[in-house]
Each structure stands twice: as structure tokens, then as C-alpha cells.
Amino acid sequence: MGTKYQLGAKIGYLVQIRTPDLHAIRSISSCLKGQWRRTFEKMHGNLLQILEIETKLEALEALVQYYDAPARCFTCRDFQMAPTLEEYKRLLGLPLAESRSYFHQDQAPSWGTIARLLKVLEEEITRVKRNRPTLKNVDLFRVWENWSAFMDTLGLLIYGILLFPQLEDYVDLVAIGVFLAKKNKGENPVMAVLVDTYYSLNQCGERRRGVLRCCTPLLYLWLTSHLFQCKHSTTCPIEDFKWSWIPPMTKEEWVRKLDEASEKSIRWYPPWNEREHVIIKCEGYPNVPLLGTQGAINYNPKLMV
């Protein structure tokens, strides 16, 4: 990392890519229709659509080998690229200008607060958490007749398993805290999602091994939007992905795709990614310090603009 790029030369990091099993959540979300689905989308942007994306492990296994930890970007043949706040806000469908960003304060919500959110007794939450300090297999059938509570439960599952994954098939207290900040205060989770992605990439890069713990479907969506040309012009990033018709590829084919990509062939500005003011520095600092749920990082979007 941080060295001159050579075609075909890979670091060989032993990084595990874990993508969440989203089939159960997809089945649950399919029950949300009409006005209730529109209400959920107004609050949570593109999350239901991102939920449907099938992430290719091979693509991310290849991508992480190009990550340059000191520069906070992916270094390819003759260019560098990195996901930005502006891109992630459009992919998530959560405009930054309409609300303040979420800042993690390491203060977990109480079990009473969670019980009230899920419309269950606190004693039941206490019973569920005895074996592990997380929520598992919450009985959704209790809230089926209450669509407001149903949407909250679905939101918790998406935040905990898709956006802020820690333990497989568990929703931890940190994710619940982010969800409550969005629901009760309108705080935007985009920055936290992006920072957790960089933080996990940096952890893996510095140790030359590890498990990538971040919203992998979103990282995959970002990658494909720059590598593949869409067959139709659309301002929706999810539609852009669907119309790109990405073929099945092995890890070796993804490596070759990244190896052969160049500054001229990469798609810098998909139709959904309008050119606008990009935050490239903070005050007198030459980079942008950001805070997520796992820690703080700084990144350098100036390298890509």
C-alpha cells in the first residue's frame, strides 16, 4: 500500500468478505405495501431497494487488494478512486442538506427504550438478551397489526444487519442507537456508513488480514457504478445498477477488470451522480476528518476530483 502500482501486482491481503443473508428481511419487507412503503421510503431513502441487491463476493475480494490505506483510496493502473460522502448520500437516497449528520457518542439506548420502540414488555427484551447483549429473532408477529411498529422493526433489522453489521444475524445496540437517532431526531446516517467502510478497510489493510465489516452491498453498488456502463440513462442509482447488466464473473475476472480499467475507461460521473461541490478539506486541514460507529478516520477526496 502506498507504493507505485504495477499491472498484475497484488498485495494478497487475506481479507474475508461477509455479506449478510438478507432473504428473511426481504421476505418481511415485501409485506410493506402502498402508503406504508412510501412512508418508509420517505424516512429511509433507498434502503428497501439496496436490500434487493445481490452482492458478488468475488468483486469485493478483488477490490480490497487495491486499497491504499495511507491514501484512503483504491489505487489502480493510472487513477485513484474512493467513495465520497456525496456519492453515498445519493446511493442511500438520504440528502445531507436536509438533516444534520449522526455523530456516534458511545451511549447505548436502554432496554426500556427498545421495548417501547418494539411495542413489547421490557421483561421480554430482558429475557431475549440474557444469552447475548443483542437482539435476536424478535417476534415480528406481535407487531403485524401495527404498521408503525412493523416499520420500526424492519428498520432496526436493516440498520443492524445491512448498514452496520457486527455479529452475523444480530442487531447490536450501536445500530439501534443510529436507528433511534434517525427516527427521533432526524439525524442522517450517511457519514457513519461511509466512515465504517473506510475504518474497516483500513483495519484490514494495516493488518494485512481481517474481516470486512461494513455495508458491503453499498460498496459493491458504488464499485459497479464506476466500472460498468448503463444501457439506459437514469438518475436513480438503483435503476442504473439494474440496467448495467453485470455478468457473472470469477474473482480472477474481477481482478482483470480492475487491472484493465484506466482513467479513460472508468465512468467517473454516472447520470445519478451530479457534479456538485465536494467537501475536500476541513478548515485548514488538507483532508476531511469523519466519525463513524467504529472509530474516526480522515479521507482525501481531493485525490479523485
Coordinates of C-alpha atoms in Angstrom, one line a residue:
M1 CA 0.0 0.0 0.0
G2 CA 1.2 3.5 -0.8
T3 CA 3.6 2.1 -3.4
K4 CA 3.7 2.6 -7.2
Y5 CA 1.1 0.5 -8.9
Q6 CA 2.3 -2.3 -11.2
L7 CA -0.1 -4.1 -13.5
G8 CA -1.0 -7.5 -12.1
A9 CA 0.9 -7.0 -8.9
K10 CA -1.4 -7.6 -5.9
I11 CA -0.7 -7.3 -2.2
G12 CA -2.5 -10.6 -1.4
Y13 CA -4.3 -9.4 1.7
L14 CA -6.2 -12.3 3.5
V15 CA -9.5 -10.4 3.9
Q16 CA -12.8 -12.2 4.5
I17 CA -15.8 -10.6 2.9
R18 CA -19.0 -11.4 4.7
T19 CA -22.3 -10.4 3.0
P20 CA -25.4 -10.7 5.2
D21 CA -28.1 -13.2 4.5
L22 CA -30.9 -10.8 3.5
H23 CA -33.5 -13.3 2.4
A24 CA -35.6 -13.2 5.6
I25 CA -35.5 -9.4 5.7
R26 CA -36.5 -9.2 2.0
S27 CA -39.5 -11.5 2.7
I28 CA -40.5 -9.3 5.6
S29 CA -40.1 -6.1 3.6
S30 CA -42.3 -7.5 0.8
C31 CA -45.2 -7.2 3.2
L32 CA -44.8 -3.4 3.3
K33 CA -47.0 -2.0 0.5
G34 CA -48.8 1.1 -0.6
Q35 CA -48.8 4.1 1.7
W36 CA -46.8 2.3 4.4
R37 CA -44.0 1.5 1.9
R38 CA -44.0 5.1 0.7
T39 CA -43.8 6.3 4.3
F40 CA -40.8 4.0 4.9
E41 CA -39.0 5.2 1.8
K42 CA -39.6 8.8 2.7
M43 CA -37.9 8.2 6.0
H44 CA -35.1 5.8 4.9
G45 CA -34.4 6.6 1.3
N46 CA -33.3 3.7 -0.9
L47 CA -32.8 1.1 1.8
L48 CA -35.5 -1.2 0.6
Q49 CA -34.0 -1.2 -2.9
I50 CA -30.5 -1.7 -1.7
L51 CA -31.8 -4.7 0.2
E52 CA -32.6 -6.4 -3.1
I53 CA -29.0 -6.1 -4.5
E54 CA -27.2 -9.4 -4.7
T55 CA -23.6 -8.6 -3.7
K56 CA -20.9 -10.6 -5.5
L57 CA -18.2 -11.6 -3.0
E58 CA -15.7 -12.1 -5.8
A59 CA -15.9 -8.4 -6.8
L60 CA -15.1 -7.1 -3.3
E61 CA -12.5 -9.8 -2.7
A62 CA -10.7 -8.3 -5.8
L63 CA -11.4 -4.7 -4.9
V64 CA -9.8 -4.8 -1.4
Q65 CA -6.5 -5.8 -2.9
Y66 CA -6.3 -2.3 -4.5
Y67 CA -7.0 -0.4 -1.3
D68 CA -4.2 2.1 -0.4
A69 CA -4.6 2.6 3.4
P70 CA -2.3 5.7 3.7
A71 CA -4.1 7.5 0.9
R72 CA -7.6 6.3 1.8
C73 CA -8.4 5.2 -1.7
F74 CA -8.3 2.4 -4.3
T75 CA -5.2 2.7 -6.5
C76 CA -5.5 1.3 -10.0
R77 CA -3.5 1.5 -13.2
D78 CA -3.4 5.2 -13.8
F79 CA -6.0 6.6 -11.5
Q80 CA -7.3 6.5 -7.9
M81 CA -10.9 6.4 -6.8
A82 CA -12.7 6.4 -3.4
P83 CA -16.3 6.6 -2.3
T84 CA -17.3 10.1 -1.2
L85 CA -20.0 11.5 1.1
E86 CA -21.7 13.0 -1.9
E87 CA -21.8 9.6 -3.7
Y88 CA -23.0 7.7 -0.6
K89 CA -25.8 10.2 0.1
R90 CA -27.2 9.6 -3.4
L91 CA -26.8 5.8 -3.3
L92 CA -28.6 5.8 0.0
G93 CA -31.1 8.4 -1.1
L94 CA -30.6 10.5 2.1
P95 CA -29.7 14.1 1.3
L96 CA -27.2 15.6 3.7
A97 CA -28.5 19.1 3.4
E98 CA -31.9 18.2 4.8
S99 CA -30.7 17.0 8.2
R100 CA -27.7 17.0 10.5
S101 CA -25.3 14.1 10.4
Y102 CA -25.3 11.4 13.1
F103 CA -22.3 11.5 15.5
H104 CA -21.7 8.4 17.5
Q105 CA -21.4 9.1 21.2
D106 CA -20.9 5.6 22.6
Q107 CA -24.1 5.8 24.6
A108 CA -26.3 2.8 24.1
P109 CA -30.1 3.0 24.3
S110 CA -31.8 1.5 27.3
W111 CA -33.7 -1.8 27.1
G112 CA -36.8 0.1 28.1
T113 CA -36.4 2.4 25.1
I114 CA -36.0 -0.6 22.8
A115 CA -39.1 -2.3 24.4
R116 CA -41.2 0.8 23.8
L117 CA -40.0 1.0 20.2
L118 CA -40.9 -2.6 19.5
K119 CA -44.2 -2.4 21.5
V120 CA -43.3 -5.3 23.8
L121 CA -42.7 -5.6 27.5
E122 CA -39.3 -4.8 28.9
E123 CA -39.3 -8.1 30.6
E124 CA -39.4 -9.8 27.2
I125 CA -36.5 -7.8 25.9
T126 CA -34.6 -8.7 29.1
R127 CA -35.3 -12.4 28.5
V128 CA -34.1 -12.2 24.9
K129 CA -30.8 -10.5 25.8
R130 CA -29.8 -12.9 28.6
N131 CA -27.7 -15.1 26.4
R132 CA -26.1 -12.3 24.5
P133 CA -26.3 -8.5 24.7
T134 CA -28.0 -8.1 21.4
L135 CA -31.5 -8.7 19.9
K136 CA -32.1 -12.0 18.0
N137 CA -35.2 -13.3 16.3
V138 CA -37.6 -10.7 17.7
D139 CA -41.1 -12.0 17.4
L140 CA -42.4 -9.9 14.4
F141 CA -45.8 -11.4 14.6
R142 CA -46.6 -9.2 17.6
V143 CA -46.4 -6.0 15.5
W144 CA -48.0 -7.2 12.3
E145 CA -51.3 -5.4 13.2
N146 CA -49.4 -2.2 14.0
W147 CA -47.8 -1.0 10.8
S148 CA -45.9 1.8 12.6
A149 CA -44.2 -0.7 14.9
F150 CA -43.7 -3.1 12.0
M151 CA -41.8 -0.4 10.1
D152 CA -39.7 0.3 13.2
T153 CA -38.8 -3.4 13.5
L154 CA -38.0 -3.7 9.8
G155 CA -35.8 -0.5 10.1
L156 CA -34.0 -2.0 13.0
L157 CA -33.2 -5.2 11.1
I158 CA -31.9 -3.2 8.1
Y159 CA -29.8 -0.9 10.2
G160 CA -28.3 -3.7 12.2
I161 CA -27.8 -6.4 9.5
L162 CA -27.3 -4.3 6.4
L163 CA -25.9 -0.9 7.3
F164 CA -24.0 -1.5 10.5
P165 CA -23.2 -5.3 10.6
Q166 CA -21.1 -6.5 13.5
L167 CA -22.3 -10.0 14.5
E168 CA -23.9 -12.3 12.0
D169 CA -27.8 -12.1 12.1
Y170 CA -27.7 -9.9 15.2
V171 CA -28.8 -6.3 15.7
D172 CA -26.4 -4.7 18.2
L173 CA -27.0 -1.7 20.4
V174 CA -24.9 0.6 18.3
A175 CA -27.1 0.0 15.2
I176 CA -30.2 0.5 17.4
G177 CA -28.8 3.8 18.5
V178 CA -28.2 5.0 15.0
F179 CA -31.7 4.0 14.0
L180 CA -33.3 5.8 17.0
A181 CA -31.2 8.9 16.2
K182 CA -32.7 8.8 12.7
K183 CA -36.3 8.2 13.8
N184 CA -36.4 10.6 16.8
K185 CA -34.0 13.3 15.8
G186 CA -33.8 13.0 12.0
E187 CA -30.0 12.5 12.1
N188 CA -28.5 11.3 8.8
P189 CA -26.5 8.0 9.0
V190 CA -24.7 8.6 5.6
M191 CA -21.4 9.7 7.2
A192 CA -21.4 6.9 9.7
V193 CA -22.0 4.3 7.0
L194 CA -19.1 5.7 4.9
V195 CA -16.7 6.0 7.8
D196 CA -17.3 2.5 9.0
T197 CA -16.5 1.3 5.4
Y198 CA -13.2 3.2 5.4
Y199 CA -12.4 2.2 9.0
S200 CA -12.9 -1.5 8.3
L201 CA -10.8 -1.2 5.1
N202 CA -8.0 0.5 7.0
Q203 CA -8.1 -2.2 9.7
C204 CA -7.8 -4.9 7.2
G205 CA -5.1 -3.1 5.2
E206 CA -2.9 -2.3 8.2
R207 CA -3.1 -5.9 9.5
R208 CA -2.9 -7.4 6.0
R209 CA -5.8 -9.6 7.0
G210 CA -9.2 -9.5 8.8
V211 CA -12.9 -9.4 8.1
L212 CA -14.5 -6.5 6.2
R213 CA -17.3 -5.3 8.5
C214 CA -19.3 -2.7 6.6
C215 CA -22.3 -2.2 4.3
T216 CA -20.9 -4.5 1.6
P217 CA -24.0 -4.2 -0.8
L218 CA -23.4 -0.4 -0.8
L219 CA -19.7 -0.7 -1.5
Y220 CA -20.5 -3.2 -4.3
L221 CA -23.1 -0.8 -5.8
W222 CA -20.5 2.0 -5.7
L223 CA -17.9 -0.1 -7.4
T224 CA -20.1 -1.3 -10.3
S225 CA -21.4 2.2 -10.9
H226 CA -17.9 3.2 -12.0
L227 CA -16.8 0.0 -13.8
F228 CA -19.9 -0.7 -15.9
Q229 CA -21.8 1.4 -18.4
C230 CA -25.6 1.6 -18.0
K231 CA -27.7 0.7 -21.0
H232 CA -30.2 3.5 -20.2
S233 CA -29.7 7.0 -18.8
T234 CA -31.3 7.3 -15.4
T235 CA -30.9 9.5 -12.4
C236 CA -31.7 6.6 -10.0
P237 CA -28.5 4.7 -8.8
I238 CA -30.5 1.5 -8.3
E239 CA -32.0 1.6 -11.8
D240 CA -28.6 2.4 -13.1
F241 CA -27.3 -0.8 -11.5
K242 CA -30.1 -2.9 -12.8
W243 CA -29.6 -1.6 -16.4
S244 CA -25.8 -2.2 -16.3
W245 CA -26.4 -6.0 -16.8
I246 CA -23.3 -7.1 -14.9
P247 CA -22.4 -10.6 -16.0
P248 CA -21.3 -13.4 -13.6
M249 CA -17.6 -13.2 -13.0
T250 CA -15.0 -15.1 -11.1
K251 CA -12.5 -13.3 -8.7
E252 CA -9.9 -13.6 -11.4
E253 CA -12.1 -11.9 -13.9
W254 CA -12.9 -9.1 -11.5
V255 CA -9.1 -8.7 -10.9
R256 CA -8.6 -8.5 -14.7
K257 CA -11.5 -5.9 -14.9
L258 CA -9.8 -3.7 -12.3
D259 CA -6.4 -4.3 -13.9
E260 CA -7.6 -3.2 -17.3
A261 CA -9.6 -0.2 -16.1
S262 CA -8.0 3.1 -16.9
E263 CA -8.6 6.8 -16.3
K264 CA -10.3 7.0 -19.7
S265 CA -12.5 3.9 -19.4
I266 CA -13.7 4.4 -15.8
R267 CA -17.1 6.0 -15.5
W268 CA -16.4 9.0 -13.3
Y269 CA -19.8 10.6 -13.3
P270 CA -22.8 8.3 -13.7
P271 CA -26.0 10.2 -14.5
W272 CA -27.2 9.9 -10.9
N273 CA -24.0 11.5 -9.6
E274 CA -24.4 15.1 -10.5
R275 CA -21.3 17.2 -10.4
E276 CA -21.5 19.5 -7.4
H277 CA -19.5 21.0 -4.7
V278 CA -17.5 18.2 -3.0
I279 CA -16.2 18.6 0.5
I280 CA -12.4 18.1 0.1
K281 CA -11.0 19.7 3.3
C282 CA -12.0 20.9 6.7
E283 CA -10.8 24.3 7.9
G284 CA -7.1 24.4 7.4
Y285 CA -6.6 20.7 7.2
P286 CA -5.8 19.1 3.8
N287 CA -8.3 16.3 4.4
V288 CA -11.7 15.5 5.8
P289 CA -12.0 14.1 9.4
L290 CA -15.1 12.0 9.8
L291 CA -16.6 10.0 12.7
G292 CA -18.4 6.6 12.5
T293 CA -19.6 4.0 14.9
Q294 CA -16.3 2.0 14.9
G295 CA -14.0 5.0 15.1
A296 CA -12.7 8.1 13.3
I297 CA -10.9 8.4 10.0
N298 CA -9.8 11.1 7.6
Y299 CA -10.1 10.7 3.9
N300 CA -8.9 12.6 0.8
P301 CA -11.5 13.1 -1.9
K302 CA -9.2 15.7 -3.4
L303 CA -7.3 12.8 -5.0
M304 CA -10.3 11.9 -7.1
V305 CA -11.7 15.3 -8.1

